[in-house]
């Protein structure tokens, strides 16, 4: 006798109903609605979009779609597809910073509140819109997560084109990183090159060593053809490999919610590494009864506190969006017993949206450097950037000390942070 997947699904549903699980869920949902922090039945919340700073340019258009009745997940995808398609956003999609072998690998996941479905893909090569592929996983399969080569073949099977994701700029930044980390192999200028210098120099004060290293790296960036107004940013990416990402949570006036997160992950990671972004419950979590949350930042740390799920559960138990997010950040601090020497090398931002339209953006640190606070984007009828509420005073990754970026260069580049 064969037992098909359809039989399994049918029997599971019937079993659950017979055991009264469905009825329990309904009465729980009703109780949730009267708990603090939940919209009363009948209240129509303000349609709201919340996302990471790099979604700003795409939110106005997405909000128009939301107002005309588009599905909340499709609205979220409309936002995150912008940075995915943008070759100059090197944290997501096309032009994302590659792994240590110079290959771009993308991660994404999504949750569709109204139908309580979820999809995820990890370590996908050669496909730019992995946000859409994560949705396709639940549309076209009975699975939740596909990774690597299987995920790429699936994407092609459902109609996504293969393309090279490594832009010339990202390749040059990778090459700069490769050369910088290379005083024991054959990458980088050879001994006959005029710019070669011995790896071990006489003892000097740390600050001076770093000033020289940064200057040397900037010179190599120029030699590699990285454009002048991006050289400092490229050096920063080499010394402090970023984990940029975009998350977006969406609420409509029927109180339907969805969330989506997409990334190229930690720059120069080991091939096959996946961070928090494609992990349901870490990079993104949406519960139609409560709210939605997502994350950008140090993926390894966020996985260990199941950040997005923790936040939604905190709200379920009555915490405000801000307190729910700050609590998840405190769990990261707890994992290091509050050791600031370690914590300064990580950062985390959460984007939180409750079912009644209340929202918050919170971050572990104030930003990466003075004058660049963490911000998030919100649209609930008015599009704006807001400064995230930090848990810790000060800035992550403020070492090594970078020289001040001249104002005229700052004006020219969105990505100097
Ligand atoms: N948060 C993105 C990553 O760590 O991959």
mmCIF file of C-alpha atoms and ligand atoms in Angstrom:
data_model
loop_
_atom_site.group_PDB
_atom_site.id
_atom_site.type_symbol
_atom_site.label_atom_id
_atom_site.label_comp_id
_atom_site.label_asym_id
_atom_site.label_seq_id
_atom_site.Cartn_x
_atom_site.Cartn_y
_atom_site.Cartn_z
ATOM 1 C CA UNK A 1 0.000 0.000 0.000
ATOM 2 C CA UNK A 2 1.320 3.481 -0.795
ATOM 3 C CA UNK A 3 0.737 6.476 1.431
ATOM 4 C CA UNK A 4 1.014 9.738 -0.467
ATOM 5 C CA UNK A 5 1.913 13.173 0.872
ATOM 6 C CA UNK A 6 -1.701 14.240 0.235
ATOM 7 C CA UNK A 7 -3.004 11.349 2.381
ATOM 8 C CA UNK A 8 -0.600 12.397 5.131
ATOM 9 C CA UNK A 9 -1.749 16.017 5.047
ATOM 10 C CA UNK A 10 -5.442 15.015 4.963
ATOM 11 C CA UNK A 11 -5.063 12.585 7.856
ATOM 12 C CA UNK A 12 -3.047 15.073 9.910
ATOM 13 C CA UNK A 13 -5.740 17.731 9.519
ATOM 14 C CA UNK A 14 -8.550 15.307 10.388
ATOM 15 C CA UNK A 15 -6.540 14.033 13.376
ATOM 16 C CA UNK A 16 -5.997 17.537 14.654
ATOM 17 C CA UNK A 17 -9.677 18.442 14.356
ATOM 18 C CA UNK A 18 -10.708 15.197 16.093
ATOM 19 C CA UNK A 19 -8.319 16.023 18.958
ATOM 20 C CA UNK A 20 -9.876 19.469 19.301
ATOM 21 C CA UNK A 21 -6.666 21.303 18.333
ATOM 22 C CA UNK A 22 -8.476 23.488 15.817
ATOM 23 C CA UNK A 23 -11.133 24.495 18.346
ATOM 24 C CA UNK A 24 -8.475 25.290 20.963
ATOM 25 C CA UNK A 25 -6.595 27.464 18.503
ATOM 26 C CA UNK A 26 -9.739 29.462 17.759
ATOM 27 C CA UNK A 27 -10.546 30.157 21.387
ATOM 28 C CA UNK A 28 -6.885 31.004 22.095
ATOM 29 C CA UNK A 29 -6.902 33.487 19.250
ATOM 30 C CA UNK A 30 -9.968 35.113 20.778
ATOM 31 C CA UNK A 31 -8.276 35.339 24.200
ATOM 32 C CA UNK A 32 -5.148 36.835 22.569
ATOM 33 C CA UNK A 33 -7.239 39.596 21.094
ATOM 34 C CA UNK A 34 -8.251 40.853 24.501
ATOM 35 C CA UNK A 35 -4.706 40.658 25.927
ATOM 36 C CA UNK A 36 -2.774 43.928 26.231
ATOM 37 C CA UNK A 37 -1.154 44.956 22.995
ATOM 38 C CA UNK A 38 -3.644 43.378 20.634
ATOM 39 C CA UNK A 39 -6.186 45.038 18.411
ATOM 40 C CA UNK A 40 -9.777 44.535 19.547
ATOM 41 C CA UNK A 41 -11.904 42.556 17.112
ATOM 42 C CA UNK A 42 -13.413 44.968 14.627
ATOM 43 C CA UNK A 43 -10.632 47.588 14.872
ATOM 44 C CA UNK A 44 -9.152 48.356 11.467
ATOM 45 C CA UNK A 45 -5.423 49.038 11.942
ATOM 46 C CA UNK A 46 -3.566 51.602 9.861
ATOM 47 C CA UNK A 47 -1.848 49.854 6.951
ATOM 48 C CA UNK A 48 1.834 49.919 7.913
ATOM 49 C CA UNK A 49 5.170 48.948 6.386
ATOM 50 C CA UNK A 50 8.380 48.754 8.444
ATOM 51 C CA UNK A 51 11.767 47.883 6.965
ATOM 52 C CA UNK A 52 15.521 48.326 7.193
ATOM 53 C CA UNK A 53 17.140 51.613 6.077
ATOM 54 C CA UNK A 54 18.061 50.311 2.607
ATOM 55 C CA UNK A 55 14.387 49.821 1.658
ATOM 56 C CA UNK A 56 13.552 53.543 1.805
ATOM 57 C CA UNK A 57 13.413 54.169 -1.951
ATOM 58 C CA UNK A 58 10.942 51.346 -2.527
ATOM 59 C CA UNK A 59 8.435 51.858 0.293
ATOM 60 C CA UNK A 60 6.312 54.623 -1.259
ATOM 61 C CA UNK A 61 5.477 52.457 -4.288
ATOM 62 C CA UNK A 62 4.859 49.421 -2.092
ATOM 63 C CA UNK A 63 2.540 51.426 0.153
ATOM 64 C CA UNK A 64 0.453 52.400 -2.892
ATOM 65 C CA UNK A 65 0.136 48.670 -3.711
ATOM 66 C CA UNK A 66 -0.873 47.947 -0.101
ATOM 67 C CA UNK A 67 -3.580 50.617 -0.217
ATOM 68 C CA UNK A 68 -4.933 49.170 -3.461
ATOM 69 C CA UNK A 69 -5.366 45.770 -1.869
ATOM 70 C CA UNK A 70 -2.176 43.893 -2.775
ATOM 71 C CA UNK A 71 -1.336 40.898 -0.606
ATOM 72 C CA UNK A 72 0.895 41.801 2.364
ATOM 73 C CA UNK A 73 3.662 39.374 1.366
ATOM 74 C CA UNK A 74 3.701 40.704 -2.203
ATOM 75 C CA UNK A 75 4.042 44.219 -0.770
ATOM 76 C CA UNK A 76 6.996 43.093 1.358
ATOM 77 C CA UNK A 77 8.578 41.490 -1.702
ATOM 78 C CA UNK A 78 8.068 44.724 -3.665
ATOM 79 C CA UNK A 79 10.171 46.525 -1.020
ATOM 80 C CA UNK A 80 13.021 44.004 -0.672
ATOM 81 C CA UNK A 81 13.231 43.322 -4.415
ATOM 82 C CA UNK A 82 14.504 46.907 -4.816
ATOM 83 C CA UNK A 83 17.810 46.325 -2.966
ATOM 84 C CA UNK A 84 18.029 42.797 -4.431
ATOM 85 C CA UNK A 85 18.028 44.260 -7.948
ATOM 86 C CA UNK A 86 20.320 47.192 -7.053
ATOM 87 C CA UNK A 87 23.939 46.353 -7.994
ATOM 88 C CA UNK A 88 25.179 49.090 -5.629
ATOM 89 C CA UNK A 89 23.600 47.570 -2.511
ATOM 90 C CA UNK A 90 26.341 45.104 -1.624
ATOM 91 C CA UNK A 91 24.411 43.491 1.247
ATOM 92 C CA UNK A 92 21.616 41.882 -0.757
ATOM 93 C CA UNK A 93 20.999 40.183 -4.117
ATOM 94 C CA UNK A 94 22.880 41.381 -7.212
ATOM 95 C CA UNK A 95 26.274 42.818 -6.202
ATOM 96 C CA UNK A 96 26.146 41.265 -2.726
ATOM 97 C CA UNK A 97 29.594 40.737 -1.202
ATOM 98 C CA UNK A 98 30.722 37.180 -1.955
ATOM 99 C CA UNK A 99 31.962 34.308 0.181
ATOM 100 C CA UNK A 100 35.677 33.666 0.776
ATOM 101 C CA UNK A 101 35.966 32.038 -2.652
ATOM 102 C CA UNK A 102 34.488 35.053 -4.417
ATOM 103 C CA UNK A 103 31.060 33.463 -5.040
ATOM 104 C CA UNK A 104 27.838 35.262 -4.051
ATOM 105 C CA UNK A 105 25.493 33.090 -1.969
ATOM 106 C CA UNK A 106 22.077 34.448 -1.000
ATOM 107 C CA UNK A 107 19.604 33.607 1.791
ATOM 108 C CA UNK A 108 15.945 34.555 2.314
ATOM 109 C CA UNK A 109 12.804 33.553 4.147
ATOM 110 C CA UNK A 110 9.219 34.727 4.378
ATOM 111 C CA UNK A 111 6.026 34.116 6.311
ATOM 112 C CA UNK A 112 2.532 34.727 4.980
ATOM 113 C CA UNK A 113 0.307 35.493 7.970
ATOM 114 C CA UNK A 114 -3.185 34.993 6.506
ATOM 115 C CA UNK A 115 -2.446 31.451 5.289
ATOM 116 C CA UNK A 116 0.210 30.734 7.946
ATOM 117 C CA UNK A 117 2.673 29.505 5.350
ATOM 118 C CA UNK A 118 6.452 29.894 5.329
ATOM 119 C CA UNK A 119 9.255 29.462 2.810
ATOM 120 C CA UNK A 120 13.039 29.746 2.959
ATOM 121 C CA UNK A 121 16.148 29.313 0.824
ATOM 122 C CA UNK A 122 19.791 29.253 1.895
ATOM 123 C CA UNK A 123 23.174 29.521 0.181
ATOM 124 C CA UNK A 124 21.631 30.037 -3.274
ATOM 125 C CA UNK A 125 23.969 30.923 -6.136
ATOM 126 C CA UNK A 126 23.173 32.598 -9.479
ATOM 127 C CA UNK A 127 19.582 33.678 -8.699
ATOM 128 C CA UNK A 128 18.993 37.312 -7.802
ATOM 129 C CA UNK A 129 15.456 37.456 -6.328
ATOM 130 C CA UNK A 130 15.721 34.871 -3.566
ATOM 131 C CA UNK A 131 12.929 36.669 -1.672
ATOM 132 C CA UNK A 132 10.558 35.557 -4.432
ATOM 133 C CA UNK A 133 12.105 32.093 -4.493
ATOM 134 C CA UNK A 134 11.361 31.746 -0.754
ATOM 135 C CA UNK A 135 7.695 32.418 -1.513
ATOM 136 C CA UNK A 136 7.793 29.971 -4.417
ATOM 137 C CA UNK A 137 8.945 27.245 -2.007
ATOM 138 C CA UNK A 138 5.594 27.241 -0.223
ATOM 139 C CA UNK A 139 3.643 27.877 -3.428
ATOM 140 C CA UNK A 140 5.127 24.978 -5.370
ATOM 141 C CA UNK A 141 6.305 22.426 -2.804
ATOM 142 C CA UNK A 142 5.314 20.818 0.445
ATOM 143 C CA UNK A 143 8.635 21.902 1.975
ATOM 144 C CA UNK A 144 9.595 24.973 3.956
ATOM 145 C CA UNK A 145 13.325 25.271 3.238
ATOM 146 C CA UNK A 146 15.602 24.460 0.300
ATOM 147 C CA UNK A 147 19.346 25.082 0.246
ATOM 148 C CA UNK A 148 22.337 25.196 -2.071
ATOM 149 C CA UNK A 149 22.297 23.529 -5.454
ATOM 150 C CA UNK A 150 18.817 22.057 -4.886
ATOM 151 C CA UNK A 151 17.419 25.516 -4.181
ATOM 152 C CA UNK A 152 19.068 26.899 -7.336
ATOM 153 C CA UNK A 153 17.677 24.067 -9.488
ATOM 154 C CA UNK A 154 14.232 24.582 -7.940
ATOM 155 C CA UNK A 155 14.383 28.321 -8.720
ATOM 156 C CA UNK A 156 15.242 27.603 -12.353
ATOM 157 C CA UNK A 157 12.480 24.979 -12.558
ATOM 158 C CA UNK A 158 9.847 27.519 -11.490
ATOM 159 C CA UNK A 159 11.098 30.145 -13.928
ATOM 160 C CA UNK A 160 13.810 32.278 -12.298
ATOM 161 C CA UNK A 161 16.722 33.093 -14.622
ATOM 162 C CA UNK A 162 20.299 32.213 -13.740
ATOM 163 C CA UNK A 163 22.654 35.201 -13.723
ATOM 164 C CA UNK A 164 26.083 36.196 -12.449
ATOM 165 C CA UNK A 165 25.570 38.008 -9.132
ATOM 166 C CA UNK A 166 29.153 39.249 -8.708
ATOM 167 C CA UNK A 167 29.507 42.847 -9.857
ATOM 168 C CA UNK A 168 32.869 44.334 -10.723
ATOM 169 C CA UNK A 169 32.782 46.467 -7.575
ATOM 170 C CA UNK A 170 32.048 43.514 -5.266
ATOM 171 C CA UNK A 171 34.753 41.467 -6.991
ATOM 172 C CA UNK A 172 37.302 44.256 -6.354
ATOM 173 C CA UNK A 173 36.317 44.527 -2.669
ATOM 174 C CA UNK A 174 36.691 40.729 -2.370
ATOM 175 C CA UNK A 175 40.132 40.947 -4.026
ATOM 176 C CA UNK A 176 41.155 43.691 -1.593
ATOM 177 C CA UNK A 177 40.035 41.453 1.301
ATOM 178 C CA UNK A 178 41.883 38.481 -0.183
ATOM 179 C CA UNK A 179 45.109 40.455 -0.506
ATOM 180 C CA UNK A 180 44.814 42.003 2.960
ATOM 181 C CA UNK A 181 44.489 38.583 4.592
ATOM 182 C CA UNK A 182 47.303 37.176 2.586
ATOM 183 C CA UNK A 183 50.759 37.471 4.037
ATOM 184 C CA UNK A 184 51.240 33.690 3.982
ATOM 185 C CA UNK A 185 50.066 32.794 0.463
ATOM 186 C CA UNK A 186 50.619 33.946 -3.095
ATOM 187 C CA UNK A 187 47.725 36.432 -3.319
ATOM 188 C CA UNK A 188 48.572 40.121 -3.259
ATOM 189 C CA UNK A 189 51.577 42.025 -4.564
ATOM 190 C CA UNK A 190 54.618 39.762 -4.984
ATOM 191 C CA UNK A 191 58.014 40.502 -3.496
ATOM 192 C CA UNK A 192 59.106 42.235 -6.710
ATOM 193 C CA UNK A 193 56.179 44.663 -6.598
ATOM 194 C CA UNK A 194 57.154 48.219 -5.540
ATOM 195 C CA UNK A 195 54.219 48.274 -3.059
ATOM 196 C CA UNK A 196 55.365 45.060 -1.292
ATOM 197 C CA UNK A 197 56.419 45.416 2.322
ATOM 198 C CA UNK A 198 57.469 42.787 4.861
ATOM 199 C CA UNK A 199 54.568 41.430 6.932
ATOM 200 C CA UNK A 200 56.255 41.951 10.308
ATOM 201 C CA UNK A 201 57.358 45.455 11.003
ATOM 202 C CA UNK A 202 59.151 46.927 13.999
ATOM 203 C CA UNK A 203 56.943 47.433 17.091
ATOM 204 C CA UNK A 204 54.841 50.598 16.884
ATOM 205 C CA UNK A 205 51.859 51.968 18.797
ATOM 206 C CA UNK A 206 48.649 50.152 17.737
ATOM 207 C CA UNK A 207 47.028 53.359 16.477
ATOM 208 C CA UNK A 208 49.963 54.023 14.174
ATOM 209 C CA UNK A 209 49.974 50.445 12.853
ATOM 210 C CA UNK A 210 46.291 50.760 12.014
ATOM 211 C CA UNK A 211 46.676 54.165 10.414
ATOM 212 C CA UNK A 212 49.346 52.688 8.139
ATOM 213 C CA UNK A 213 47.285 49.583 7.375
ATOM 214 C CA UNK A 214 44.232 51.641 6.467
ATOM 215 C CA UNK A 215 46.310 53.947 4.276
ATOM 216 C CA UNK A 216 47.956 50.940 2.597
ATOM 217 C CA UNK A 217 44.564 49.324 1.981
ATOM 218 C CA UNK A 218 43.186 52.530 0.548
ATOM 219 C CA UNK A 219 46.138 52.734 -1.835
ATOM 220 C CA UNK A 220 45.513 49.114 -2.932
ATOM 221 C CA UNK A 221 41.815 49.940 -3.392
ATOM 222 C CA UNK A 222 42.860 52.757 -5.728
ATOM 223 C CA UNK A 223 45.268 50.401 -7.568
ATOM 224 C CA UNK A 224 42.433 47.905 -8.037
ATOM 225 C CA UNK A 225 40.307 50.612 -9.652
ATOM 226 C CA UNK A 226 37.772 51.119 -6.857
ATOM 227 C CA UNK A 227 36.276 54.579 -7.394
ATOM 228 C CA UNK A 228 37.642 57.318 -5.053
ATOM 229 C CA UNK A 229 34.388 58.025 -3.202
ATOM 230 C CA UNK A 230 34.022 54.339 -2.352
ATOM 231 C CA UNK A 231 37.589 53.539 -1.250
ATOM 232 C CA UNK A 232 37.065 54.222 2.475
ATOM 233 C CA UNK A 233 33.834 52.187 2.402
ATOM 234 C CA UNK A 234 35.668 49.330 0.665
ATOM 235 C CA UNK A 235 38.415 49.362 3.324
ATOM 236 C CA UNK A 236 35.756 49.314 6.039
ATOM 237 C CA UNK A 237 34.150 46.252 4.448
ATOM 238 C CA UNK A 238 37.511 44.461 4.380
ATOM 239 C CA UNK A 239 38.370 45.201 8.017
ATOM 240 C CA UNK A 240 34.835 44.796 9.376
ATOM 241 C CA UNK A 241 33.003 42.357 7.065
ATOM 242 C CA UNK A 242 29.375 43.530 7.065
ATOM 243 C CA UNK A 243 26.177 41.527 7.535
ATOM 244 C CA UNK A 244 23.835 43.949 5.786
ATOM 245 C CA UNK A 245 20.430 42.590 4.944
ATOM 246 C CA UNK A 246 16.875 43.832 4.442
ATOM 247 C CA UNK A 247 13.805 42.836 6.413
ATOM 248 C CA UNK A 248 10.259 44.106 5.766
ATOM 249 C CA UNK A 249 7.052 43.509 7.750
ATOM 250 C CA UNK A 250 3.665 44.562 6.392
ATOM 251 C CA UNK A 251 0.186 45.050 7.888
ATOM 252 C CA UNK A 252 -2.984 45.844 5.962
ATOM 253 C CA UNK A 253 -6.298 47.289 7.111
ATOM 254 C CA UNK A 254 -7.772 43.773 7.432
ATOM 255 C CA UNK A 255 -5.018 43.183 10.044
ATOM 256 C CA UNK A 256 -3.336 40.646 7.738
ATOM 257 C CA UNK A 257 0.441 40.511 8.148
ATOM 258 C CA UNK A 258 3.496 39.126 6.419
ATOM 259 C CA UNK A 259 7.255 39.351 6.852
ATOM 260 C CA UNK A 260 10.251 38.784 4.589
ATOM 261 C CA UNK A 261 14.045 38.953 4.959
ATOM 262 C CA UNK A 262 16.712 38.656 2.254
ATOM 263 C CA UNK A 263 20.516 38.964 2.292
ATOM 264 C CA UNK A 264 23.859 38.084 0.776
ATOM 265 C CA UNK A 265 24.921 37.304 4.347
ATOM 266 C CA UNK A 266 28.194 37.882 6.092
ATOM 267 C CA UNK A 267 30.822 39.127 3.651
ATOM 268 C CA UNK A 268 33.657 36.647 2.916
ATOM 269 C CA UNK A 269 31.922 33.841 4.844
ATOM 270 C CA UNK A 270 32.821 30.185 4.408
ATOM 271 C CA UNK A 271 31.000 28.665 1.441
ATOM 272 C CA UNK A 272 27.747 27.142 2.656
ATOM 273 C CA UNK A 273 27.467 29.346 5.725
ATOM 274 C CA UNK A 274 23.926 30.531 6.333
ATOM 275 C CA UNK A 275 23.127 33.174 8.898
ATOM 276 C CA UNK A 276 19.861 34.123 10.541
ATOM 277 C CA UNK A 277 18.122 35.588 7.489
ATOM 278 C CA UNK A 278 16.727 32.336 6.032
ATOM 279 C CA UNK A 279 15.943 30.857 9.452
ATOM 280 C CA UNK A 280 12.242 31.094 10.264
ATOM 281 C CA UNK A 281 12.103 32.413 13.831
ATOM 282 C CA UNK A 282 15.502 34.137 13.683
ATOM 283 C CA UNK A 283 15.655 36.417 10.610
ATOM 284 C CA UNK A 284 11.871 36.654 10.295
ATOM 285 C CA UNK A 285 8.773 35.531 12.140
ATOM 286 C CA UNK A 286 5.134 36.426 11.606
ATOM 287 C CA UNK A 287 2.193 35.198 13.644
ATOM 288 C CA UNK A 288 -1.130 36.347 12.278
ATOM 289 C CA UNK A 289 -2.560 36.500 15.825
ATOM 290 C CA UNK A 290 0.157 38.751 17.230
ATOM 291 C CA UNK A 291 2.600 40.510 14.918
ATOM 292 C CA UNK A 292 5.723 40.284 12.821
ATOM 293 C CA UNK A 293 9.435 40.855 13.428
ATOM 294 C CA UNK A 294 12.672 40.626 11.498
ATOM 295 C CA UNK A 295 16.368 41.209 11.888
ATOM 296 C CA UNK A 296 19.515 42.572 10.327
ATOM 297 C CA UNK A 297 22.975 42.254 11.839
ATOM 298 C CA UNK A 298 25.154 39.532 13.325
ATOM 299 C CA UNK A 299 23.394 36.401 12.149
ATOM 300 C CA UNK A 300 25.180 33.930 14.408
ATOM 301 C CA UNK A 301 24.102 35.890 17.497
ATOM 302 C CA UNK A 302 20.508 36.217 16.341
ATOM 303 C CA UNK A 303 20.138 32.491 15.644
ATOM 304 C CA UNK A 304 21.149 31.739 19.239
ATOM 305 C CA UNK A 305 18.318 33.870 20.660
ATOM 306 C CA UNK A 306 15.757 32.989 17.928
ATOM 307 C CA UNK A 307 15.318 36.769 17.777
ATOM 308 C CA UNK A 308 12.228 37.285 15.615
ATOM 309 C CA UNK A 309 10.286 34.470 17.297
ATOM 310 C CA UNK A 310 11.321 35.659 20.775
ATOM 311 C CA UNK A 311 10.023 39.141 19.957
ATOM 312 C CA UNK A 312 6.659 37.922 18.640
ATOM 313 C CA UNK A 313 6.236 35.659 21.680
ATOM 314 C CA UNK A 314 7.114 38.576 23.980
ATOM 315 C CA UNK A 315 4.345 40.619 22.333
ATOM 316 C CA UNK A 316 1.951 37.696 22.654
ATOM 317 C CA UNK A 317 2.551 37.902 26.408
ATOM 318 C CA UNK A 318 1.798 41.597 26.469
ATOM 319 C CA UNK A 319 5.100 43.417 25.913
ATOM 320 C CA UNK A 320 5.154 46.523 23.724
ATOM 321 C CA UNK A 321 7.041 46.189 20.394
ATOM 322 C CA UNK A 322 9.964 48.178 21.836
ATOM 323 C CA UNK A 323 10.230 46.173 25.067
ATOM 324 C CA UNK A 324 9.853 42.915 23.125
ATOM 325 C CA UNK A 325 12.793 43.859 20.882
ATOM 326 C CA UNK A 326 14.975 45.161 23.725
ATOM 327 C CA UNK A 327 14.400 41.897 25.594
ATOM 328 C CA UNK A 328 15.741 39.893 22.622
ATOM 329 C CA UNK A 329 18.819 42.176 22.533
ATOM 330 C CA UNK A 330 19.375 41.603 26.265
ATOM 331 C CA UNK A 331 19.516 37.868 25.565
ATOM 332 C CA UNK A 332 22.431 38.493 23.168
ATOM 333 C CA UNK A 333 24.215 40.528 25.870
ATOM 334 C CA UNK A 334 23.501 37.727 28.370
ATOM 335 C CA UNK A 335 25.093 35.166 26.048
ATOM 336 C CA UNK A 336 28.375 37.065 26.518
ATOM 337 C CA UNK A 337 27.812 37.841 30.221
ATOM 338 C CA UNK A 338 27.828 41.511 29.272
ATOM 339 C CA UNK A 339 31.451 41.381 28.045
ATOM 340 C CA UNK A 340 31.697 44.642 26.068
ATOM 341 C CA UNK A 341 35.070 43.689 24.576
ATOM 342 C CA UNK A 342 33.275 40.949 22.643
ATOM 343 C CA UNK A 343 29.925 42.680 22.182
ATOM 344 C CA UNK A 344 31.512 45.648 20.360
ATOM 345 C CA UNK A 345 32.294 43.287 17.454
ATOM 346 C CA UNK A 346 28.632 42.492 16.851
ATOM 347 C CA UNK A 347 25.487 44.450 16.177
ATOM 348 C CA UNK A 348 21.834 43.654 15.768
ATOM 349 C CA UNK A 349 18.761 45.563 14.650
ATOM 350 C CA UNK A 350 15.180 44.366 14.998
ATOM 351 C CA UNK A 351 12.110 45.661 13.148
ATOM 352 C CA UNK A 352 8.909 45.002 15.036
ATOM 353 C CA UNK A 353 5.274 45.443 13.943
ATOM 354 C CA UNK A 354 2.311 44.477 16.069
ATOM 355 C CA UNK A 355 -1.066 43.487 14.678
ATOM 356 C CA UNK A 356 -2.653 46.752 15.860
ATOM 357 C CA UNK A 357 -0.075 48.847 13.950
ATOM 358 C CA UNK A 358 2.207 49.657 16.914
ATOM 359 C CA UNK A 359 5.852 49.327 15.816
ATOM 360 C CA UNK A 360 9.446 49.750 16.951
ATOM 361 C CA UNK A 361 13.004 49.628 15.649
ATOM 362 C CA UNK A 362 15.644 48.633 18.193
ATOM 363 C CA UNK A 363 19.373 48.020 17.972
ATOM 364 C CA UNK A 364 22.146 46.623 20.132
ATOM 365 C CA UNK A 365 24.367 49.707 19.657
ATOM 366 C CA UNK A 366 23.557 53.284 18.631
ATOM 367 C CA UNK A 367 25.203 52.790 15.243
ATOM 368 C CA UNK A 368 28.547 52.025 13.612
ATOM 369 C CA UNK A 369 30.091 55.418 14.273
ATOM 370 C CA UNK A 370 29.203 58.800 15.743
ATOM 371 C CA UNK A 371 26.772 60.671 13.514
ATOM 372 C CA UNK A 372 25.484 57.464 11.878
ATOM 373 C CA UNK A 373 22.748 56.136 14.170
ATOM 374 C CA UNK A 374 20.849 53.004 13.214
ATOM 375 C CA UNK A 375 17.654 54.009 11.451
ATOM 376 C CA UNK A 376 14.660 52.161 10.088
ATOM 377 C CA UNK A 377 11.928 53.070 7.626
ATOM 378 C CA UNK A 378 8.244 53.216 8.391
ATOM 379 C CA UNK A 379 5.169 54.115 6.334
ATOM 380 C CA UNK A 380 1.730 54.243 7.939
ATOM 381 C CA UNK A 381 0.364 56.977 5.708
ATOM 382 C CA UNK A 382 3.573 59.041 5.953
ATOM 383 C CA UNK A 383 6.946 57.746 4.782
ATOM 384 C CA UNK A 384 9.787 58.470 7.188
ATOM 385 C CA UNK A 385 13.060 57.290 8.687
ATOM 386 C CA UNK A 386 13.224 56.910 12.449
ATOM 387 C CA UNK A 387 16.208 56.379 14.727
ATOM 388 C CA UNK A 388 16.212 52.935 16.351
ATOM 389 C CA UNK A 389 16.172 52.672 20.152
ATOM 390 C CA UNK A 390 19.579 51.304 21.212
ATOM 391 C CA UNK A 391 20.110 48.959 24.149
ATOM 392 C CA UNK A 392 23.768 49.960 24.624
ATOM 393 C CA UNK A 393 25.284 53.437 24.596
ATOM 394 C CA UNK A 394 28.089 53.816 22.064
ATOM 395 C CA UNK A 395 29.034 52.366 18.726
ATOM 396 C CA UNK A 396 29.911 48.893 17.566
ATOM 397 C CA UNK A 397 33.060 48.319 15.557
ATOM 398 C CA UNK A 398 34.556 51.718 16.368
ATOM 399 C CA UNK A 399 37.969 50.060 16.226
ATOM 400 C CA UNK A 400 40.170 50.279 14.255
ATOM 401 C CA UNK A 401 39.870 54.062 14.248
ATOM 402 C CA UNK A 402 38.851 55.140 10.767
ATOM 403 C CA UNK A 403 39.835 58.577 9.544
ATOM 404 C CA UNK A 404 37.010 61.076 9.244
ATOM 405 C CA UNK A 405 35.369 60.913 5.844
ATOM 406 C CA UNK A 406 35.438 64.308 4.100
ATOM 407 C CA UNK A 407 31.968 65.857 3.778
ATOM 408 C CA UNK A 408 32.119 66.098 -0.043
ATOM 409 C CA UNK A 409 32.743 62.331 -0.285
ATOM 410 C CA UNK A 410 29.911 61.578 2.150
ATOM 411 C CA UNK A 411 27.497 63.453 -0.130
ATOM 412 C CA UNK A 412 28.406 61.236 -3.051
ATOM 413 C CA UNK A 413 27.956 57.837 -1.521
ATOM 414 C CA UNK A 414 24.998 56.154 0.154
ATOM 415 C CA UNK A 415 27.151 53.281 1.290
ATOM 416 C CA UNK A 416 29.956 54.809 3.307
ATOM 417 C CA UNK A 417 28.627 53.507 6.598
HETATM 418 N N1 LIG B 1 22.037 38.934 9.200
HETATM 419 C C1 LIG B 1 22.635 38.472 8.038
HETATM 420 C C2 LIG B 1 23.617 37.417 8.235
HETATM 421 O O1 LIG B 1 24.247 37.328 9.274
HETATM 422 O O2 LIG B 1 23.812 36.639 7.333
#
